[in-house]
CSV table of C-alpha atoms in Angstrom, one decimal:
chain,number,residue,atom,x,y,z
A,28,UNK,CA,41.6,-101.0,48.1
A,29,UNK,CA,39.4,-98.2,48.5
A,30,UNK,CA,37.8,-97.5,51.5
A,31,UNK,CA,34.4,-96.1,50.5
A,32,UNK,CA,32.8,-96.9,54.1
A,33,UNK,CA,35.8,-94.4,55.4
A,34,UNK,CA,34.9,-91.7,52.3
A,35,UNK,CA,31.4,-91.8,53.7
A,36,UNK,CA,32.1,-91.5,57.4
A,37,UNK,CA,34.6,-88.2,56.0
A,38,UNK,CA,31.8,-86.5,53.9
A,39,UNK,CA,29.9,-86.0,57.4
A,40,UNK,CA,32.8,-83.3,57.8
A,41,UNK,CA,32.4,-81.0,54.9
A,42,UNK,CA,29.4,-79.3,53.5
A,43,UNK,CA,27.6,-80.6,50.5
A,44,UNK,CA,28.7,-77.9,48.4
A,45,UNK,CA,32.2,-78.7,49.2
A,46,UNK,CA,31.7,-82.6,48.1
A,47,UNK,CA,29.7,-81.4,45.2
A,48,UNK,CA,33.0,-79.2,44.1
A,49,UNK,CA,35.6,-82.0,44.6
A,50,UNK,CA,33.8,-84.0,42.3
A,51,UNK,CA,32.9,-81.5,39.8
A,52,UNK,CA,36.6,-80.7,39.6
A,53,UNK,CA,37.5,-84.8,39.5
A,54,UNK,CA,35.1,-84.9,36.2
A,55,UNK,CA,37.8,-82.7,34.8
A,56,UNK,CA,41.1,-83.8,36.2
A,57,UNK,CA,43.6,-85.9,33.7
A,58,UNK,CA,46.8,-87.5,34.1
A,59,UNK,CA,46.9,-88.2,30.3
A,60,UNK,CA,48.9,-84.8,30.2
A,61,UNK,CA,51.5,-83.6,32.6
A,62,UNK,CA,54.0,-81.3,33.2
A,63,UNK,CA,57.4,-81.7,34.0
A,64,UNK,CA,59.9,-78.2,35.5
A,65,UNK,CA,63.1,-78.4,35.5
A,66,UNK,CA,65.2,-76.2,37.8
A,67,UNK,CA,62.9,-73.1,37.5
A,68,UNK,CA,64.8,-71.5,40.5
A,69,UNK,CA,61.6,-68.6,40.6
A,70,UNK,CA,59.5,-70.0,42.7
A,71,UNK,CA,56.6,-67.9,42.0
A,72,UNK,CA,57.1,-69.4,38.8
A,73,UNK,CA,57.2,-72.7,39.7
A,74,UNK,CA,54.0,-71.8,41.8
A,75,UNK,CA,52.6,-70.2,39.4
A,76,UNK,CA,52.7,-73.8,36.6
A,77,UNK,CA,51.1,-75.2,39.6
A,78,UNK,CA,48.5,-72.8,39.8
A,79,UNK,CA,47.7,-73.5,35.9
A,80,UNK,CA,47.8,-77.1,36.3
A,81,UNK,CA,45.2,-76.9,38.9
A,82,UNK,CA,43.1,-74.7,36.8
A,83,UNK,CA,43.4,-77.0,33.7
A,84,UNK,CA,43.2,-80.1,35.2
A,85,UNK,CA,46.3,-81.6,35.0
A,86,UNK,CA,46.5,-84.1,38.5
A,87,UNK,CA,49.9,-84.2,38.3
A,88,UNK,CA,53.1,-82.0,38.2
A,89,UNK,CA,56.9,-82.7,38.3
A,90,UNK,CA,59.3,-81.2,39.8
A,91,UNK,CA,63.4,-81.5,38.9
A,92,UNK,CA,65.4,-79.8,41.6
A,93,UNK,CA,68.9,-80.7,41.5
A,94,UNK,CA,70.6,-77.3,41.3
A,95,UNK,CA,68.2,-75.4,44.3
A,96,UNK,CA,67.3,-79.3,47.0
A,97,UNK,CA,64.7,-78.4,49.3
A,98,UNK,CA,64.7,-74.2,49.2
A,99,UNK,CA,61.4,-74.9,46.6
A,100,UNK,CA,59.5,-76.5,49.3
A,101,UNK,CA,58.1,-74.5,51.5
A,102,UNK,CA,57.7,-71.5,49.1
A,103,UNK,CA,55.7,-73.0,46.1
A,104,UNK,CA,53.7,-74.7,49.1
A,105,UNK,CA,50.8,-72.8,48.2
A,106,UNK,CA,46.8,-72.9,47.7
A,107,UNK,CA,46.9,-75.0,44.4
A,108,UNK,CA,49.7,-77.7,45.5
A,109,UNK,CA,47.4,-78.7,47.7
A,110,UNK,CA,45.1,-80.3,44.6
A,111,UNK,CA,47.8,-81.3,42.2
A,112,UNK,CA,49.9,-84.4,43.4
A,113,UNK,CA,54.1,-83.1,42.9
A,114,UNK,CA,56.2,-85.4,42.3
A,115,UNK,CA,59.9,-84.5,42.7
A,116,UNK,CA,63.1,-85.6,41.5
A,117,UNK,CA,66.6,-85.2,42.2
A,118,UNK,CA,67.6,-84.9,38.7
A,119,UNK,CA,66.5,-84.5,35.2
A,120,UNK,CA,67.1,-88.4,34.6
A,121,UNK,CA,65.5,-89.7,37.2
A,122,UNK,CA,62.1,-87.2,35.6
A,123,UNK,CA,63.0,-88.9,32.7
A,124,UNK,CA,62.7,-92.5,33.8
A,125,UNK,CA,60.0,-92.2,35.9
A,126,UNK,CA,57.9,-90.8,33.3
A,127,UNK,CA,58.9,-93.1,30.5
A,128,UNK,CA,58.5,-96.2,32.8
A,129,UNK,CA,55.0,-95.0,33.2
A,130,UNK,CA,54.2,-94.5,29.5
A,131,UNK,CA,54.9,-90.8,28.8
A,132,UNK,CA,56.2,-89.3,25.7
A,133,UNK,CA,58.7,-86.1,26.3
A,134,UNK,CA,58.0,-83.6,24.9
A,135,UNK,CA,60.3,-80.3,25.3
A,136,UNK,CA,58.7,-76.9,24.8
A,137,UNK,CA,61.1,-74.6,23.5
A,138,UNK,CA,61.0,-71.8,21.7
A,139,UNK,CA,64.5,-72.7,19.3
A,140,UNK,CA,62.6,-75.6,17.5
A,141,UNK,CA,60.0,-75.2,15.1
A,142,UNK,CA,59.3,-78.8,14.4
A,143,UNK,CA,56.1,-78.2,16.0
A,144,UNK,CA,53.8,-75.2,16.7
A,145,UNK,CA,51.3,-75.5,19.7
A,146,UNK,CA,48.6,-75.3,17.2
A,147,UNK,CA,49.5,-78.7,15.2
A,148,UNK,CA,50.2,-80.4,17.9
A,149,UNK,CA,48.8,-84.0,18.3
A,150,UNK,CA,48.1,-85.4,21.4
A,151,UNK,CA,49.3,-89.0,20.7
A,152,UNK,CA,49.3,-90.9,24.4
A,153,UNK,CA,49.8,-89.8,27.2
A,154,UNK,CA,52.5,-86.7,27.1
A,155,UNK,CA,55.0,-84.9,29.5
A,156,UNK,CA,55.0,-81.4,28.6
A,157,UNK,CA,59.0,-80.2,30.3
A,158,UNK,CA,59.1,-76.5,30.8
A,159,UNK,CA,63.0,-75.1,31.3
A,160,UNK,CA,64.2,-72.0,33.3
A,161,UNK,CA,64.0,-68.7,31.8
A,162,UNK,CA,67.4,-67.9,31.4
A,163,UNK,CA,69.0,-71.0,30.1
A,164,UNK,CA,65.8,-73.3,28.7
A,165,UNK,CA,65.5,-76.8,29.4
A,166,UNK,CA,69.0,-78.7,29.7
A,167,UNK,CA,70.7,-80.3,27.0
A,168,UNK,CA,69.2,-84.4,28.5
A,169,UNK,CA,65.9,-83.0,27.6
A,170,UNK,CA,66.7,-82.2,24.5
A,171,UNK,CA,68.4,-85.6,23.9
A,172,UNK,CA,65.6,-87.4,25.1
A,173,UNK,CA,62.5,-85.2,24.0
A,174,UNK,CA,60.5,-87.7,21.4
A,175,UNK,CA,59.1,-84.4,20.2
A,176,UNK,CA,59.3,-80.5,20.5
A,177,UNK,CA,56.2,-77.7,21.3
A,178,UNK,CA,56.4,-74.2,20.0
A,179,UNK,CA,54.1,-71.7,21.1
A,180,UNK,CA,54.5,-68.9,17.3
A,181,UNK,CA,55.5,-65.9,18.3
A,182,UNK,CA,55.2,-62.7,15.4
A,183,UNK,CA,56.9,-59.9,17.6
A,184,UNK,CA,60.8,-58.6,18.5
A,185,UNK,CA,59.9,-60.2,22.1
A,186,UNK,CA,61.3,-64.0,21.6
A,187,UNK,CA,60.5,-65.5,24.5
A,188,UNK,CA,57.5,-65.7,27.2
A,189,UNK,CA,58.1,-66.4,30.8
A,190,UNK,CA,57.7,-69.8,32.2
A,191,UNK,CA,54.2,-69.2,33.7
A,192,UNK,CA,52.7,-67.8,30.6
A,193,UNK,CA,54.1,-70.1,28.4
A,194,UNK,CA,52.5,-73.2,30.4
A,195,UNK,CA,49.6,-71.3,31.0
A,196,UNK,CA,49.1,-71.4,26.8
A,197,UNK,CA,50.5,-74.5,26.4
A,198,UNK,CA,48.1,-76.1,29.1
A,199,UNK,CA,44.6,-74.2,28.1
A,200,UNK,CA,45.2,-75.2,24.0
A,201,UNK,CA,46.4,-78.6,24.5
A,202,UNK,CA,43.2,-79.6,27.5
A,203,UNK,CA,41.2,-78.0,25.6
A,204,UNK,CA,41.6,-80.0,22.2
A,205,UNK,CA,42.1,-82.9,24.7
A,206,UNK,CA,38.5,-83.1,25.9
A,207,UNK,CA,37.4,-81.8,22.2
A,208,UNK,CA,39.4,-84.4,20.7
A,209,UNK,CA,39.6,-87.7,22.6
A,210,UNK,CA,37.3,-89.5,25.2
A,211,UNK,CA,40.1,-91.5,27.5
A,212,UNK,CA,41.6,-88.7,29.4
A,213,UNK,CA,39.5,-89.0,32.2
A,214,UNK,CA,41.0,-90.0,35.6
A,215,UNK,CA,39.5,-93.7,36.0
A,216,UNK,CA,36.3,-94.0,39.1
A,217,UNK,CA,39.3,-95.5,41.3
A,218,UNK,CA,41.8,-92.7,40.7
A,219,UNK,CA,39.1,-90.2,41.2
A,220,UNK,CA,37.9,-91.7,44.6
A,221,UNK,CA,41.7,-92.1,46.3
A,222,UNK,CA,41.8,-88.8,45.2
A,223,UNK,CA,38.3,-87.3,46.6
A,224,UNK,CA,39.4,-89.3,50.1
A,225,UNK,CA,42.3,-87.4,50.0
A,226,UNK,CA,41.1,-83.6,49.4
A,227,UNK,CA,38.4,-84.5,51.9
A,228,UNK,CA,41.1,-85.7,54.6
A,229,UNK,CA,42.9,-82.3,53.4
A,230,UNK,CA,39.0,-80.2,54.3
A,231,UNK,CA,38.9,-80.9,57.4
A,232,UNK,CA,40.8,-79.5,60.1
A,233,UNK,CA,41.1,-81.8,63.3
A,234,UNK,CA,41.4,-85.0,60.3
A,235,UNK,CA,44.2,-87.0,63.0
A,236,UNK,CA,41.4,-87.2,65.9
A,237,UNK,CA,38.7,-87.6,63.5
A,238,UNK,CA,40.4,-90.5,61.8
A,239,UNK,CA,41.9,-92.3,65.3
A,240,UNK,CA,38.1,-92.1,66.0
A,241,UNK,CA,37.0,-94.0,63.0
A,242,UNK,CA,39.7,-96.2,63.5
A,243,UNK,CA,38.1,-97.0,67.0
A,244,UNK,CA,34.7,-96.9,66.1
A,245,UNK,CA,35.2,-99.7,63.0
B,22,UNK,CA,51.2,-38.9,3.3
B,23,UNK,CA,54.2,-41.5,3.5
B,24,UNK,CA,57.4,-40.2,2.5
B,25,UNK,CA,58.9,-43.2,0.7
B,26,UNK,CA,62.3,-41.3,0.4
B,27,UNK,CA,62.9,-40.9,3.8
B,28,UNK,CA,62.5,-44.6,4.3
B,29,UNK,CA,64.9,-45.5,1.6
B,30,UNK,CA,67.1,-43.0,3.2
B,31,UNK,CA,66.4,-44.3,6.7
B,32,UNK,CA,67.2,-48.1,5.5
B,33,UNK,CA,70.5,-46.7,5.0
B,34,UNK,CA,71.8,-46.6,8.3
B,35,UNK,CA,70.0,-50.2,9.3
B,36,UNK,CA,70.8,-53.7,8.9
B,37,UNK,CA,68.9,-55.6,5.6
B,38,UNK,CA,68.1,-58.6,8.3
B,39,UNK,CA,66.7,-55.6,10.7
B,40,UNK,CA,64.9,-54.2,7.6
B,41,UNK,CA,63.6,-57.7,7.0
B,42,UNK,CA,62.9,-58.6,10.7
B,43,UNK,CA,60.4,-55.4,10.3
B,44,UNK,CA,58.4,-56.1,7.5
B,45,UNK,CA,58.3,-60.2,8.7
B,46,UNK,CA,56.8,-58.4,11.9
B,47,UNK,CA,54.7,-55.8,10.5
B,48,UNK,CA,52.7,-59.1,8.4
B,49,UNK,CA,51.9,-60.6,11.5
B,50,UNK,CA,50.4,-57.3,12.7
B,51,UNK,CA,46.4,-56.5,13.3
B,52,UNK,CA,44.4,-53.7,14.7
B,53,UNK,CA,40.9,-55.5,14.2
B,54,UNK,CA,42.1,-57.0,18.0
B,55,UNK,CA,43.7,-54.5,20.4
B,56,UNK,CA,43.1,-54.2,24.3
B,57,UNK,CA,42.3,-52.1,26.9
B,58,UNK,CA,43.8,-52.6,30.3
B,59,UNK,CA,41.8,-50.4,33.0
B,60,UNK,CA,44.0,-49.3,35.8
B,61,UNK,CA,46.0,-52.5,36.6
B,62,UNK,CA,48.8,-51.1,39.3
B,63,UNK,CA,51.1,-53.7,39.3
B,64,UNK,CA,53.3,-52.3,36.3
B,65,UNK,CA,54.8,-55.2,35.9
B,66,UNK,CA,51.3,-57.0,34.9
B,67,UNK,CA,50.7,-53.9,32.4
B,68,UNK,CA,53.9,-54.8,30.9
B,69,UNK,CA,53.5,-58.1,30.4
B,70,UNK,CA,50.8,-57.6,28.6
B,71,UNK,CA,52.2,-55.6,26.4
B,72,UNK,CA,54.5,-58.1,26.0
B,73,UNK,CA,52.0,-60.5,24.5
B,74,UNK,CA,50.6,-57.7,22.5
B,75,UNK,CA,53.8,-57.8,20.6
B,76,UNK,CA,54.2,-61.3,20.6
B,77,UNK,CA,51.0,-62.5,18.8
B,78,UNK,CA,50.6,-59.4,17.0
B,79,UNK,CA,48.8,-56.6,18.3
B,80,UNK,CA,49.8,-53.4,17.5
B,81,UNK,CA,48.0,-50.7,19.8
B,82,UNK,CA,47.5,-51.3,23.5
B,83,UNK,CA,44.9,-48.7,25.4
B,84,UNK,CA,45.7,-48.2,29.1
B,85,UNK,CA,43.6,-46.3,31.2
B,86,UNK,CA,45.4,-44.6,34.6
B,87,UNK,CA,42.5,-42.9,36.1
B,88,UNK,CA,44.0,-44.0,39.5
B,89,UNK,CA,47.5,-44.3,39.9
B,90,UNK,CA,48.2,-41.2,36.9
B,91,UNK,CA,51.5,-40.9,35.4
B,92,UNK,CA,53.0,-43.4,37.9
B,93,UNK,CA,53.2,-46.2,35.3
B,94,UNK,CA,55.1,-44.0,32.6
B,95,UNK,CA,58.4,-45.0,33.3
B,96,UNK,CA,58.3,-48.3,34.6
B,97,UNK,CA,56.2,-50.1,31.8
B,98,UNK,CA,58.6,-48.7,29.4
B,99,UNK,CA,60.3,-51.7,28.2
B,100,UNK,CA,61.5,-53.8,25.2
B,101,UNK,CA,58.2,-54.3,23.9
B,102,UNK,CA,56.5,-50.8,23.9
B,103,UNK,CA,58.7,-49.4,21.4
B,104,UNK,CA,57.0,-51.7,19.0
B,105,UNK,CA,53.2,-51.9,20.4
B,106,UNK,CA,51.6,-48.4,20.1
B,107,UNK,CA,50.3,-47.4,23.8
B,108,UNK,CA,47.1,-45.4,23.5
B,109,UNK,CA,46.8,-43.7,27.3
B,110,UNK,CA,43.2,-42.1,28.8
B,111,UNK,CA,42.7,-40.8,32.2
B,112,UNK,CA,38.9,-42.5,32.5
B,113,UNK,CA,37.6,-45.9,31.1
B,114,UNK,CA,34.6,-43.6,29.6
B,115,UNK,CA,37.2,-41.7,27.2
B,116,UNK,CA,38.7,-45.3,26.3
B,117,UNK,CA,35.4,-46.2,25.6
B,118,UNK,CA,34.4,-43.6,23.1
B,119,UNK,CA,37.4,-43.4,21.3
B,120,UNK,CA,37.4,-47.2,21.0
B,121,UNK,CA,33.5,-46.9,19.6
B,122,UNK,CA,34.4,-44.3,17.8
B,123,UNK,CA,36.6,-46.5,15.6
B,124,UNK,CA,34.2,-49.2,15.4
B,125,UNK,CA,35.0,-51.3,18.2
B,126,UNK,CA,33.0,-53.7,19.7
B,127,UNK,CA,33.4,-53.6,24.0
B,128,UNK,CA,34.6,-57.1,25.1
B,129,UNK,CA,34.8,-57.7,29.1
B,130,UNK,CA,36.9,-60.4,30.1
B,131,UNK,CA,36.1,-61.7,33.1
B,132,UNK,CA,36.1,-65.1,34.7
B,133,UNK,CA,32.6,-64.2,36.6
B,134,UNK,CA,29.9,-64.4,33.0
B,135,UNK,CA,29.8,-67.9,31.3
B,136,UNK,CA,27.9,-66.2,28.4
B,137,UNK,CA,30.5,-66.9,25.9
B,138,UNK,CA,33.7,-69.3,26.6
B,139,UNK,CA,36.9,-68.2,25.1
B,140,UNK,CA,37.1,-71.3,22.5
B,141,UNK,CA,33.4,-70.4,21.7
B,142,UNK,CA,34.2,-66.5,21.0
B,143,UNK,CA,33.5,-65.5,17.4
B,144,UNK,CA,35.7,-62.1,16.3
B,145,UNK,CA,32.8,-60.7,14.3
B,146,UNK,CA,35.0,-57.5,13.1
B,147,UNK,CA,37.1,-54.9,15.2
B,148,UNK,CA,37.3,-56.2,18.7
B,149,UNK,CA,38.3,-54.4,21.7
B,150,UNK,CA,39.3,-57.2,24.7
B,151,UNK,CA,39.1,-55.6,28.3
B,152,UNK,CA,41.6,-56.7,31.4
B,153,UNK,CA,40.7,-55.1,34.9
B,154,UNK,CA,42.8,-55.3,37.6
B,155,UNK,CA,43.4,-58.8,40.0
B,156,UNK,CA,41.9,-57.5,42.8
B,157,UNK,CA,38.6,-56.2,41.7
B,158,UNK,CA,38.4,-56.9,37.8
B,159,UNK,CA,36.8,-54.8,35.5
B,160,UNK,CA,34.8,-51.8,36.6
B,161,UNK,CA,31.1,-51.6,36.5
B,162,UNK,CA,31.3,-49.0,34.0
B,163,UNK,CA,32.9,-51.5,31.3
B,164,UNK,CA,30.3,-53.8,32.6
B,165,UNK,CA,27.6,-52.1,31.8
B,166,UNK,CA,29.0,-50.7,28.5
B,167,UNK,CA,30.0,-54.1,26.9
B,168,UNK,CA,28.9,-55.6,24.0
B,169,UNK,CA,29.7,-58.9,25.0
B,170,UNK,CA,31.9,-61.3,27.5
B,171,UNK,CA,34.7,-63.5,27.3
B,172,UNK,CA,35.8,-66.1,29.7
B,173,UNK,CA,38.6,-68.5,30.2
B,174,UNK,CA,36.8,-71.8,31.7
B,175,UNK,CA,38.6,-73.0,34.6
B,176,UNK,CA,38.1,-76.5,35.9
B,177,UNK,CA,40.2,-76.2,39.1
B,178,UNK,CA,40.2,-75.0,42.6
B,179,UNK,CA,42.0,-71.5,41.5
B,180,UNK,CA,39.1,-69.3,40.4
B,181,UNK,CA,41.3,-66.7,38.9
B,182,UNK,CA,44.2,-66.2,36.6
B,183,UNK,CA,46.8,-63.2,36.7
B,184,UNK,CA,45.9,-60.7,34.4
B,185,UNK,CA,49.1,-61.3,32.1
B,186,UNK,CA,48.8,-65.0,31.8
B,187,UNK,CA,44.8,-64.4,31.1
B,188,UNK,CA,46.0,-61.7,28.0
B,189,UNK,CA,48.6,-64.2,27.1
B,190,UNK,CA,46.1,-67.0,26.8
B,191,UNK,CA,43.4,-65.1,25.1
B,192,UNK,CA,45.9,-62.9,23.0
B,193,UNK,CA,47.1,-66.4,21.5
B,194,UNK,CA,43.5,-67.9,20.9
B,195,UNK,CA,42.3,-65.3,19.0
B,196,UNK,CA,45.2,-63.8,17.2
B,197,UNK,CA,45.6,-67.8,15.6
B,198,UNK,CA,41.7,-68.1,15.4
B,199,UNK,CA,42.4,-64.5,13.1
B,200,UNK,CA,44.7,-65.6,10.5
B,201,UNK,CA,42.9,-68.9,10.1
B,202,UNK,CA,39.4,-67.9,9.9
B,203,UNK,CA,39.5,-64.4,8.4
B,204,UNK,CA,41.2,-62.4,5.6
B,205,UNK,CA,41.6,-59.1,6.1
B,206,UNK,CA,43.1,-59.0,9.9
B,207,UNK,CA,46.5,-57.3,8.3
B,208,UNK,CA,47.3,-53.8,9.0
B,209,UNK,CA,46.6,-51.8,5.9
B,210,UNK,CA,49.8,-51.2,3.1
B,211,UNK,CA,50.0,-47.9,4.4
B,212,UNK,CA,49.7,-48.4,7.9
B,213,UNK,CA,53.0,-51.0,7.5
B,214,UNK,CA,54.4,-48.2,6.0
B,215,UNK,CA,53.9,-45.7,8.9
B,216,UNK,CA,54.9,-48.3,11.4
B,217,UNK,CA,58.1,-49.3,9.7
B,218,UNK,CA,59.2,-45.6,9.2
B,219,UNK,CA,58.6,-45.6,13.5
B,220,UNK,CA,60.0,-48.7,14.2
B,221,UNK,CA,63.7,-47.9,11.7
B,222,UNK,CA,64.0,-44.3,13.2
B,223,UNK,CA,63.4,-46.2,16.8
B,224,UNK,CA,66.0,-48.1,15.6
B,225,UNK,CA,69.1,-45.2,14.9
B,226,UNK,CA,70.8,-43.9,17.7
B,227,UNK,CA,71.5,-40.2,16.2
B,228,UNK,CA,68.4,-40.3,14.8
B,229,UNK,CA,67.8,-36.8,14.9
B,230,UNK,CA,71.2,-35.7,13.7
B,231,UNK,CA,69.9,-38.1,9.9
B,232,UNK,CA,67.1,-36.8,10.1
B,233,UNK,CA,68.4,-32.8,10.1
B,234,UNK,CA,70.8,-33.9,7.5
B,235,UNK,CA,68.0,-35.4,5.6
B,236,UNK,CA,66.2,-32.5,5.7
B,237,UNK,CA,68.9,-30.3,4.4
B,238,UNK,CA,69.9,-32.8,1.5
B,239,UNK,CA,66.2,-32.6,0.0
């Protein structure tokens, strides 16, 4: 249940302008797409998906670490995780599961299958976009599993982009022709509210006392 | 004038799938979009984006080094600027006019004008995009000298993109919008020509020792 009286007693905290922005940015958010990463063991790259999740509105992001544990965590912990929920997963098929048990389609960008280019692609459901490490691509389960490949063309000698461009492309065409395309990708009014109680707990600096204070005061 | 014979000659000592590769390339190639990166100092940005220049297809690339001088010579030359032509000025004015000069019109990208959103842009003939630097953007000189804006909307938190994944995302917008809304984007027959001459004497180790013998044989 959400508590709207708690929401309320929270927006005395943070400015207007503030509250204005988290829901400006909810209007925009989706969990319709997401992104899955597996083993990208540059964590500015990892960071840097994150960052272009945030900015495209993608809620939520994945994260596969079996090979590098925990080393991720403090590093990627930067401005933009703070406003895209990570999930993270021990291994590739654990991603998998979780993803298909919640209605995903995989889909496995890759630049060694031309079934489909970025620009043909149909946004069918709701669809996990999995993004592999530079070096080696995404692992041989994804491939397995992936109901469908992404292809971003590519007309030069250079033959393949790094991770962070790549999703950066793949995320601004595809949210793009999502909100040109389809009406449903919004975040439903009770997803967008947990989520506006949450970035306000997150704005405001003494939250603990404030809250133990509510909690009294109810 | 283009010395057919010499290229016949030149074929010689490449591969036929290296002589194909080049003219599969040299289709996908336009000058009617090019950029102009004003005084980025992280080389590696600069060379990303020249990275994307030879992935979707541009050919020339325009840097301008007022600040940091010769410094990038060395270190931006990678993989991809053998096969993107680098055009270098010392001042954004001298960019300017020799990109007026040849007809093009002055775009400023830049996330701080919502005049015209990238999926909104229309290429009305030879365009010229502008990247500034991360820290300060463009200067007010190609500010006040544009002929128009671009911006990449962003629905997030994160009110700025890296200059190389902004190029990347732009390059691949326009460069597809190109080929499927306009005809005569290619490089001319005899600009292929020039290029592939370049790009198979690029492509010979003892380049200059063929070439003397060429010379004598004539």
């Amino acid at each position: 249940m959400i508590d709207l009286q708690l929401l309320n007693y929270l927006d005395g905290f943070i400015t207007e302008a503030r509250k204005k922005r988290f829901i400006e940015v909810l209007a925009e958010r989706t969990k319709l797409l997401t992104v899955a990463i597996e083993d990208v063991y540059q964590m500015h790259n990892t960071s840097a998906v994150v960052r272009s999740c945030d900015i495209f509105g993608i809620q939520e992001a994945h994260i596969i670490e079996s090979r590098y544990g925990k080393r991720l965590d403090k590093d990627i912990a930067m401005g933009s995780e703070k406003w895209v929920d990570i999930i993270r997963y021990r291994n590739t098929k654990e991603c998998i599961a979780a993803l298909r048990n919640q209605g995903y389609a995989i889909i496995a960008t890759t630049p060694h299958n031309d079934s489909c280019l970025l620009d043909d692609f149909k946004i069918a459901g709701k669809t996990a976009l999995f993004f592999g490490t530079e070096r080696n691509g995404l692992s041989a389960e994804v491939f397995a599993a992936a109901d469908g490949f992404l292809k971003i063309p590519m007309a030069g000698f250079t033959e393949s982009l790094n991770i962070s461009v790549s999703a950066a492309i793949i995320l601004h065409t595809l949210t793009s022709k999502l909100k040109r395309e389809t009406d449903d990708w919004q975040l439903s009014a009770e997803e967008k509210l947990v989520k506006q109680i949450d970035w306000t707990k997150k704005s405001i600096r003494s939250i603990d006392a404030i809250l133990a204070r509510y909690e009294q005061q109810k």
